[in-house]
Amino acid sequence: MKEQLNGIKIKAEQELAAVAGLKELEDLRVNYLGKKGELTSVLRGMGGLSAEERPIIGQLANEVRNLLEASIEQAKTELINKEREARLKAEVIDVTMPGKIQGMGRRHPLSMVLNQIKDVFIGLGYEIAEGPDVELDYYNFEALNIPKDHPARDVQDTFYIKDNILLRTQTSPVQIRVMENKKPPIKIICPGRVYRSDAVDATHSPIFHQVEGLVIDRGVTMGDLVGTLQLFAKSIFGEDTKIRLRPHHFPFTEPSAEVDISCWTCGGKGCRVCKNEGWIEILGAGMVHPKVLEACGIDSEVYSGFAFGLGVERVTMGKFYIDDLRLLFENDLRFLKQF
Ligand code: DAH
C-alpha cells in the first residue's frame, strides 16, 4: 500500500504540473480526492490492514492527501491570477490615443473639433494651458472681476463643493492661474470641461467644453483680436466665413463683445438654422480688464491683451449640422459611426 500511495503522489504531481485550466484542475481534484477518487479508494481499503500497519499507512495517506490538497490550492491561485492578468490585458485602453473610439478607428466629433481648434492656435504660436475642474471661487469669479453678489454669477450657477470651492463654470480661471505664474508675453489657449447647474435639453448640458484664449503683450489691440478670430472662423468653417462683433458685457474684459459668424448653412441669407438672422453666436471676447491684469501683478500701463472663450459643443454642432446637444454625450454608436 505504501508503494501505491507513493505512486498516486507522483502521478498526481505530474498531472498537476500539466493542468492548464480551472476546469481541468477541478477534474483532477475529483479524480484523486473525490468520493470515488484514487486516494479515497486506497483509504477505504485500509480496513484490511493489520493493527501495526494501519497507523503507519494512515499517517502516510494523510500526508499524501494534505500535500495534494495544498498543491491543488496553490495551482488554483496561480491559475486565477493568470486568468485575471489575461483579462486585464485584453481590457487595456490605449490612452495615447485620446478620443479614438475603441474598435472603430474613429474619433468622437468633439475630439475632432477640439483637435482642429488646437491645430489652428498652435499654428499661430499659442501654448496649451490647463487648470483644475474643481476650482476656487477666487479664480472662477473674484479674480475675474465678478465679486460676490455680482449679477453675472446668476447666469453661471454651478455645483458647490464648499462655500469657496466649486466646479468651474468657465475656462477663464485658467487665465488667472497662468498670469499669476508667468510674465508677458503670454499666448495660450485653455481647453477644458466646465459645469453649470442647467437642466438638460437640446442646447443645454450641465457639463460642456470651452476653449479659452489669452494673449498679453505690449501693444496688443482689438485689431489683433478681430484678426485672430477671423482666421479661426475661416479655418474651422471655411474660407467664406465672416465674423461680426456685437457689444456686450463681461466683467473681465473691457470692451467686450459677443462674436457671431456668418451662418454655416445659408452663408448669411437667413434660414432655419440661424433663425433667419444670417449669423450665429459662437464666442465671447474682449480686451482684458485692467483690474484683472493688476490682480495678477501685471502692469496694465505697460501691457494689454485680449481674451476669448468659445463653446466646443456649439462649434461641433455647427460644423456637423447636429441639432441636439444630447447626441454628443449619449455616445450611441449609430450616431458616432457617422463621423
Ligand atoms: N467665460 C465666458 C463665458 O463662459 C466666455 C468668455 C467671454 C471668455 C469673454 C473670455 C472673454 O475670455 O474674454 O461665458
Tab-separated table of C-alpha atoms and ligand atoms in Angstrom:
chain	number	residue	atom	x	y	z
A	1	MET	CA	0.000	0.000	0.000
A	2	LYS	CA	2.919	2.247	0.720
A	3	GLU	CA	4.051	1.937	-2.910
A	4	GLN	CA	0.516	2.514	-4.088
A	5	LEU	CA	0.327	5.774	-2.095
A	6	ASN	CA	3.709	6.961	-3.311
A	7	GLY	CA	2.675	6.072	-6.866
A	8	ILE	CA	-0.507	8.135	-6.514
A	9	LYS	CA	1.515	11.048	-5.154
A	10	ILE	CA	3.979	11.026	-8.044
A	11	LYS	CA	1.283	10.576	-10.697
A	12	ALA	CA	-0.884	13.327	-9.211
A	13	GLU	CA	2.021	15.758	-9.112
A	14	GLN	CA	2.918	15.045	-12.731
A	15	GLU	CA	-0.665	15.597	-13.827
A	16	LEU	CA	-0.908	18.717	-11.718
A	17	ALA	CA	2.111	20.237	-13.451
A	18	ALA	CA	0.348	19.823	-16.813
A	19	VAL	CA	-3.005	21.312	-15.779
A	20	ALA	CA	-3.852	24.428	-17.831
A	21	GLY	CA	-7.314	25.487	-16.655
A	22	LEU	CA	-9.561	25.642	-13.613
A	23	LYS	CA	-11.954	23.045	-15.003
A	24	GLU	CA	-9.115	20.580	-15.548
A	25	LEU	CA	-7.873	21.243	-12.036
A	26	GLU	CA	-11.272	20.504	-10.534
A	27	ASP	CA	-11.447	17.233	-12.523
A	28	LEU	CA	-8.048	16.280	-11.133
A	29	ARG	CA	-9.175	17.014	-7.597
A	30	VAL	CA	-12.249	14.816	-8.014
A	31	ASN	CA	-10.159	12.025	-9.582
A	32	TYR	CA	-7.907	11.816	-6.536
A	33	LEU	CA	-9.732	13.290	-3.575
A	34	GLY	CA	-13.388	12.934	-4.556
A	35	LYS	CA	-15.734	10.288	-3.147
A	36	LYS	CA	-14.641	7.816	-5.785
A	37	GLY	CA	-11.160	9.231	-6.138
A	38	GLU	CA	-7.975	7.157	-6.257
A	39	LEU	CA	-6.704	8.259	-2.876
A	40	THR	CA	-10.110	7.854	-1.280
A	41	SER	CA	-10.374	4.239	-2.501
A	42	VAL	CA	-6.941	3.463	-1.037
A	43	LEU	CA	-8.068	4.869	2.288
A	44	ARG	CA	-11.218	2.778	2.102
A	45	GLY	CA	-9.102	-0.354	1.639
A	46	MET	CA	-7.294	0.288	4.926
A	47	GLY	CA	-9.790	-1.868	6.810
A	48	GLY	CA	-7.869	-4.990	5.760
A	49	LEU	CA	-4.576	-3.822	7.274
A	50	SER	CA	-3.007	-5.244	10.395
A	51	ALA	CA	-3.042	-3.231	13.647
A	52	GLU	CA	0.675	-2.355	13.255
A	53	GLU	CA	0.403	-1.292	9.644
A	54	ARG	CA	-2.720	0.829	9.978
A	55	PRO	CA	-1.253	3.874	11.827
A	56	ILE	CA	1.817	3.972	9.554
A	57	ILE	CA	-0.165	3.760	6.337
A	58	GLY	CA	-2.809	6.082	7.803
A	59	GLN	CA	-0.195	8.725	8.531
A	60	LEU	CA	1.307	8.392	5.068
A	61	ALA	CA	-2.128	8.599	3.443
A	62	ASN	CA	-2.888	11.755	5.422
A	63	GLU	CA	0.404	13.268	4.356
A	64	VAL	CA	-0.284	12.490	0.704
A	65	ARG	CA	-3.786	13.955	0.993
A	66	ASN	CA	-2.579	17.134	2.709
A	67	LEU	CA	0.167	17.545	0.155
A	68	LEU	CA	-2.244	17.083	-2.745
A	69	GLU	CA	-4.791	19.466	-1.253
A	70	ALA	CA	-2.115	22.126	-0.738
A	71	SER	CA	-0.695	21.695	-4.250
A	72	ILE	CA	-4.159	21.895	-5.796
A	73	GLU	CA	-4.978	25.033	-3.779
A	74	GLN	CA	-1.732	26.660	-4.887
A	75	ALA	CA	-2.303	25.715	-8.524
A	76	LYS	CA	-5.794	27.177	-8.274
A	77	THR	CA	-4.484	30.551	-7.020
A	78	GLU	CA	-1.897	30.639	-9.783
A	79	LEU	CA	-4.487	29.857	-12.456
A	80	ILE	CA	-6.881	32.511	-11.162
A	81	ASN	CA	-4.117	35.121	-11.182
A	82	LYS	CA	-3.084	34.122	-14.677
A	83	GLU	CA	-6.638	34.391	-15.973
A	84	ARG	CA	-7.094	37.772	-14.286
A	85	GLU	CA	-3.905	39.079	-15.854
A	86	ALA	CA	-5.005	37.906	-19.289
A	87	ARG	CA	-8.382	39.555	-18.811
A	88	LEU	CA	-6.826	42.858	-17.710
A	89	LYS	CA	-4.505	42.770	-20.697
A	90	ALA	CA	-7.456	42.370	-23.041
A	91	GLU	CA	-9.254	45.288	-21.392
A	92	VAL	CA	-6.411	47.761	-21.797
A	93	ILE	CA	-7.340	51.088	-23.401
A	94	ASP	CA	-4.623	52.894	-25.272
A	95	VAL	CA	-4.576	56.270	-23.539
A	96	THR	CA	-2.079	57.602	-26.043
A	97	MET	CA	-4.981	57.808	-28.492
A	98	PRO	CA	-7.407	60.127	-26.739
A	99	GLY	CA	-10.769	60.387	-28.418
A	100	LYS	CA	-10.348	57.309	-30.599
A	101	ILE	CA	-13.476	55.223	-30.352
A	102	GLN	CA	-12.424	51.702	-29.461
A	103	GLY	CA	-12.546	49.271	-32.318
A	104	MET	CA	-13.689	51.895	-34.817
A	105	GLY	CA	-10.514	53.823	-35.558
A	106	ARG	CA	-12.601	56.970	-35.463
A	107	ARG	CA	-12.652	59.983	-33.212
A	108	HIS	CA	-15.534	61.426	-31.257
A	109	PRO	CA	-16.825	64.552	-33.055
A	110	LEU	CA	-15.995	66.697	-30.004
A	111	SER	CA	-12.380	65.462	-30.062
A	112	MET	CA	-12.149	66.043	-33.797
A	113	VAL	CA	-13.253	69.649	-33.464
A	114	LEU	CA	-11.137	70.250	-30.384
A	115	ASN	CA	-8.095	68.945	-32.245
A	116	GLN	CA	-8.813	71.247	-35.171
A	117	ILE	CA	-9.168	74.222	-32.851
A	118	LYS	CA	-5.897	73.328	-31.136
A	119	ASP	CA	-4.161	72.971	-34.514
A	120	VAL	CA	-5.257	76.458	-35.576
A	121	PHE	CA	-3.900	78.101	-32.442
A	122	ILE	CA	-0.768	76.007	-32.160
A	123	GLY	CA	-0.081	77.094	-35.743
A	124	LEU	CA	-0.289	80.702	-34.510
A	125	GLY	CA	2.267	80.023	-31.787
A	126	TYR	CA	-0.090	79.537	-28.845
A	127	GLU	CA	0.731	77.190	-25.986
A	128	ILE	CA	-1.819	74.951	-24.298
A	129	ALA	CA	-2.540	75.544	-20.611
A	130	GLU	CA	-4.754	73.573	-18.279
A	131	GLY	CA	-6.375	74.170	-14.928
A	132	PRO	CA	-8.429	72.207	-12.405
A	133	ASP	CA	-12.128	71.409	-12.893
A	134	VAL	CA	-12.678	71.833	-9.153
A	135	GLU	CA	-11.834	75.481	-8.703
A	136	LEU	CA	-11.659	78.139	-6.015
A	137	ASP	CA	-14.329	80.816	-6.052
A	138	TYR	CA	-11.435	83.282	-6.209
A	139	TYR	CA	-10.237	82.068	-9.626
A	140	ASN	CA	-13.633	81.332	-11.143
A	141	PHE	CA	-15.206	84.643	-10.072
A	142	GLU	CA	-13.357	87.084	-7.760
A	143	ALA	CA	-10.147	87.485	-9.740
A	144	LEU	CA	-12.181	87.808	-12.933
A	145	ASN	CA	-13.800	90.911	-11.507
A	146	ILE	CA	-17.002	89.092	-10.529
A	147	PRO	CA	-17.346	89.826	-6.791
A	148	LYS	CA	-19.885	88.087	-4.549
A	149	ASP	CA	-23.424	89.336	-5.320
A	150	HIS	CA	-22.455	90.380	-8.864
A	151	PRO	CA	-25.404	89.612	-11.174
A	152	ALA	CA	-23.026	87.862	-13.614
A	153	ARG	CA	-22.955	84.990	-11.100
A	154	ASP	CA	-26.670	84.318	-11.672
A	155	VAL	CA	-26.189	83.118	-15.240
A	156	GLN	CA	-23.323	80.850	-14.222
A	157	ASP	CA	-24.833	78.955	-11.306
A	158	THR	CA	-22.805	75.870	-10.554
A	159	PHE	CA	-22.215	72.978	-8.194
A	160	TYR	CA	-20.546	73.889	-4.910
A	161	ILE	CA	-18.174	71.611	-3.032
A	162	LYS	CA	-17.889	74.164	-0.201
A	163	ASP	CA	-18.676	77.875	0.033
A	164	ASN	CA	-15.473	78.823	-1.725
A	165	ILE	CA	-14.841	75.667	-3.789
A	166	LEU	CA	-16.897	74.896	-6.871
A	167	LEU	CA	-16.935	73.208	-10.262
A	168	ARG	CA	-15.662	75.856	-12.664
A	169	THR	CA	-18.326	77.462	-14.823
A	170	GLN	CA	-15.866	78.655	-17.468
A	171	THR	CA	-12.270	78.162	-18.558
A	172	SER	CA	-11.494	81.820	-17.781
A	173	PRO	CA	-9.988	80.964	-14.337
A	174	VAL	CA	-7.068	79.344	-16.180
A	175	GLN	CA	-6.192	82.848	-17.499
A	176	ILE	CA	-5.676	83.985	-13.929
A	177	ARG	CA	-3.617	80.936	-12.956
A	178	VAL	CA	-1.353	81.470	-15.967
A	179	MET	CA	-0.954	85.228	-15.444
A	180	GLU	CA	-0.101	84.705	-11.769
A	181	ASN	CA	2.757	82.408	-12.737
A	182	LYS	CA	4.126	83.790	-15.965
A	183	LYS	CA	5.212	87.234	-17.097
A	184	PRO	CA	4.123	88.501	-20.548
A	185	PRO	CA	4.346	87.812	-23.420
A	186	ILE	CA	1.592	85.243	-22.846
A	187	LYS	CA	-0.143	83.436	-25.677
A	188	ILE	CA	-2.229	80.472	-24.555
A	189	ILE	CA	-5.384	78.524	-25.169
A	190	CYS	CA	-7.013	76.552	-22.363
A	191	PRO	CA	-9.333	73.763	-23.447
A	192	GLY	CA	-11.395	72.129	-20.732
A	193	ARG	CA	-14.607	70.901	-19.242
A	194	VAL	CA	-16.919	73.341	-17.492
A	195	TYR	CA	-20.052	72.930	-15.370
A	196	ARG	CA	-23.295	74.783	-14.800
A	197	SER	CA	-26.432	73.711	-12.969
A	198	ASP	CA	-28.529	73.833	-16.135
A	199	ALA	CA	-31.253	71.315	-16.945
A	200	VAL	CA	-30.524	69.090	-19.941
A	201	ASP	CA	-32.230	69.977	-23.216
A	202	ALA	CA	-31.316	70.190	-26.909
A	203	THR	CA	-28.968	73.127	-26.311
A	204	HIS	CA	-28.012	72.844	-22.617
A	205	SER	CA	-25.990	70.414	-20.569
A	206	PRO	CA	-24.631	70.673	-17.012
A	207	ILE	CA	-21.258	69.624	-18.435
A	208	PHE	CA	-19.774	71.065	-21.584
A	209	HIS	CA	-16.432	72.195	-23.010
A	210	GLN	CA	-14.839	75.539	-23.680
A	211	VAL	CA	-11.611	76.761	-25.159
A	212	GLU	CA	-10.279	79.940	-23.627
A	213	GLY	CA	-7.746	82.101	-25.400
A	214	LEU	CA	-5.456	84.714	-23.860
A	215	VAL	CA	-2.826	86.979	-25.388
A	216	ILE	CA	-0.916	89.514	-23.264
A	217	ASP	CA	1.943	91.643	-24.521
A	218	ARG	CA	2.941	95.229	-25.112
A	219	GLY	CA	0.685	96.969	-27.602
A	220	VAL	CA	-1.935	94.247	-28.161
A	221	THR	CA	-5.091	95.792	-29.643
A	222	MET	CA	-8.670	94.938	-30.511
A	223	GLY	CA	-7.470	94.713	-34.135
A	224	ASP	CA	-5.318	91.731	-33.150
A	225	LEU	CA	-8.342	90.101	-31.563
A	226	VAL	CA	-10.505	90.587	-34.648
A	227	GLY	CA	-7.799	89.299	-36.986
A	228	THR	CA	-7.232	86.230	-34.842
A	229	LEU	CA	-10.915	85.374	-34.634
A	230	GLN	CA	-11.362	85.916	-38.364
A	231	LEU	CA	-8.597	83.461	-39.107
A	232	PHE	CA	-10.024	80.991	-36.591
A	233	ALA	CA	-13.516	81.151	-38.128
A	234	LYS	CA	-12.233	80.651	-41.667
A	235	SER	CA	-10.048	77.707	-40.629
A	236	ILE	CA	-12.908	75.896	-38.934
A	237	PHE	CA	-15.938	76.859	-41.046
A	238	GLY	CA	-14.405	77.591	-44.444
A	239	GLU	CA	-12.797	80.490	-46.339
A	240	ASP	CA	-16.064	82.344	-46.991
A	241	THR	CA	-16.924	82.651	-43.313
A	242	LYS	CA	-17.306	86.170	-41.935
A	243	ILE	CA	-17.381	87.290	-38.314
A	244	ARG	CA	-19.343	90.034	-36.583
A	245	LEU	CA	-18.727	91.582	-33.162
A	246	ARG	CA	-21.638	92.879	-31.089
A	247	PRO	CA	-21.042	94.993	-27.974
A	248	HIS	CA	-21.619	93.013	-24.811
A	249	HIS	CA	-20.633	92.975	-21.160
A	250	PHE	CA	-18.225	90.590	-19.491
A	251	PRO	CA	-16.864	91.706	-16.123
A	252	PHE	CA	-13.325	90.576	-17.009
A	253	THR	CA	-12.995	92.366	-20.354
A	254	GLU	CA	-13.461	95.976	-21.411
A	255	PRO	CA	-14.602	96.496	-24.088
A	256	SER	CA	-16.379	93.170	-24.500
A	257	ALA	CA	-18.106	91.605	-27.467
A	258	GLU	CA	-20.155	88.637	-28.450
A	259	VAL	CA	-18.867	87.214	-31.685
A	260	ASP	CA	-21.093	85.788	-34.408
A	261	ILE	CA	-20.075	84.001	-37.560
A	262	SER	CA	-21.987	84.010	-40.820
A	263	CYS	CA	-24.427	81.076	-40.839
A	264	TRP	CA	-22.751	77.822	-41.880
A	265	THR	CA	-25.922	76.675	-43.594
A	266	CYS	CA	-27.134	79.642	-45.640
A	267	GLY	CA	-23.942	81.700	-45.656
A	268	GLY	CA	-25.781	84.723	-44.220
A	269	LYS	CA	-29.004	84.879	-46.249
A	270	GLY	CA	-31.165	83.639	-43.387
A	271	CYS	CA	-32.516	80.142	-42.793
A	272	ARG	CA	-33.970	77.854	-40.152
A	273	VAL	CA	-30.576	77.081	-38.588
A	274	CYS	CA	-29.723	80.750	-37.921
A	275	LYS	CA	-33.365	81.635	-37.157
A	276	ASN	CA	-33.328	83.928	-40.187
A	277	GLU	CA	-30.593	86.073	-38.692
A	278	GLY	CA	-27.826	85.043	-41.076
A	279	TRP	CA	-25.476	84.977	-38.045
A	280	ILE	CA	-24.764	82.513	-35.256
A	281	GLU	CA	-23.109	83.402	-31.953
A	282	ILE	CA	-20.136	81.216	-31.123
A	283	LEU	CA	-17.992	83.010	-28.596
A	284	GLY	CA	-17.383	85.817	-26.148
A	285	ALA	CA	-14.314	88.016	-26.258
A	286	GLY	CA	-12.786	91.331	-25.301
A	287	MET	CA	-9.761	93.264	-24.097
A	288	VAL	CA	-8.599	92.015	-20.712
A	289	HIS	CA	-9.851	94.376	-17.973
A	290	PRO	CA	-7.026	96.376	-16.306
A	291	LYS	CA	-8.347	95.240	-12.905
A	292	VAL	CA	-7.797	91.603	-13.920
A	293	LEU	CA	-4.251	92.336	-15.086
A	294	GLU	CA	-3.447	94.194	-11.859
A	295	ALA	CA	-4.907	91.385	-9.708
A	296	CYS	CA	-2.330	89.103	-11.327
A	297	GLY	CA	0.554	91.520	-10.802
A	298	ILE	CA	0.767	92.637	-14.443
A	299	ASP	CA	1.218	96.391	-15.028
A	300	SER	CA	-1.792	97.480	-17.084
A	301	GLU	CA	0.030	100.693	-18.099
A	302	VAL	CA	2.639	98.606	-19.893
A	303	TYR	CA	0.764	95.546	-21.053
A	304	SER	CA	-2.579	94.915	-22.696
A	305	GLY	CA	-4.223	91.840	-24.115
A	306	PHE	CA	-7.283	90.130	-25.458
A	307	ALA	CA	-9.196	87.066	-24.356
A	308	PHE	CA	-11.935	84.943	-25.781
A	309	GLY	CA	-13.940	81.897	-24.792
A	310	LEU	CA	-15.750	79.571	-27.134
A	311	GLY	CA	-18.056	76.625	-26.655
A	312	VAL	CA	-16.737	73.421	-28.234
A	313	GLU	CA	-20.204	71.817	-28.400
A	314	ARG	CA	-21.636	74.866	-30.177
A	315	VAL	CA	-18.876	74.787	-32.800
A	316	THR	CA	-19.159	70.996	-33.228
A	317	MET	CA	-22.911	71.169	-33.681
A	318	GLY	CA	-22.470	73.862	-36.307
A	319	LYS	CA	-19.738	72.098	-38.177
A	320	PHE	CA	-21.605	68.802	-38.403
A	321	TYR	CA	-25.201	70.102	-38.531
A	322	ILE	CA	-26.065	68.389	-35.245
A	323	ASP	CA	-29.342	69.726	-33.907
A	324	ASP	CA	-29.371	68.147	-30.453
A	325	LEU	CA	-26.552	68.577	-27.958
A	326	ARG	CA	-27.502	65.366	-26.149
A	327	LEU	CA	-26.301	63.292	-29.107
A	328	LEU	CA	-22.742	64.357	-28.260
A	329	PHE	CA	-22.939	62.836	-24.785
A	330	GLU	CA	-25.111	59.774	-25.265
A	331	ASN	CA	-22.421	58.057	-27.347
A	332	ASP	CA	-24.849	55.940	-29.318
A	333	LEU	CA	-22.655	54.053	-31.805
A	334	ARG	CA	-25.188	54.620	-34.599
A	335	PHE	CA	-24.514	58.346	-34.162
A	336	LEU	CA	-20.751	58.093	-33.659
A	337	LYS	CA	-20.267	55.848	-36.721
A	338	GLN	CA	-21.246	58.753	-38.941
A	339	PHE	CA	-18.009	60.622	-38.293
B	1	DAH	N1	-16.155	82.907	-19.913
B	1	DAH	C1	-17.194	83.408	-20.784
B	1	DAH	C2	-18.428	82.509	-20.653
B	1	DAH	O1	-18.313	81.383	-20.256
B	1	DAH	C3	-16.718	83.425	-22.197
B	1	DAH	C4	-15.698	84.476	-22.396
B	1	DAH	C5	-16.083	85.759	-22.771
B	1	DAH	C6	-14.370	84.245	-22.173
B	1	DAH	C7	-15.175	86.744	-22.946
B	1	DAH	C8	-13.427	85.260	-22.359
B	1	DAH	C9	-13.855	86.500	-22.754
B	1	DAH	O2	-12.139	85.100	-22.163
B	1	DAH	O3	-12.927	87.476	-22.932
B	1	DAH	O4	-19.492	82.961	-20.925
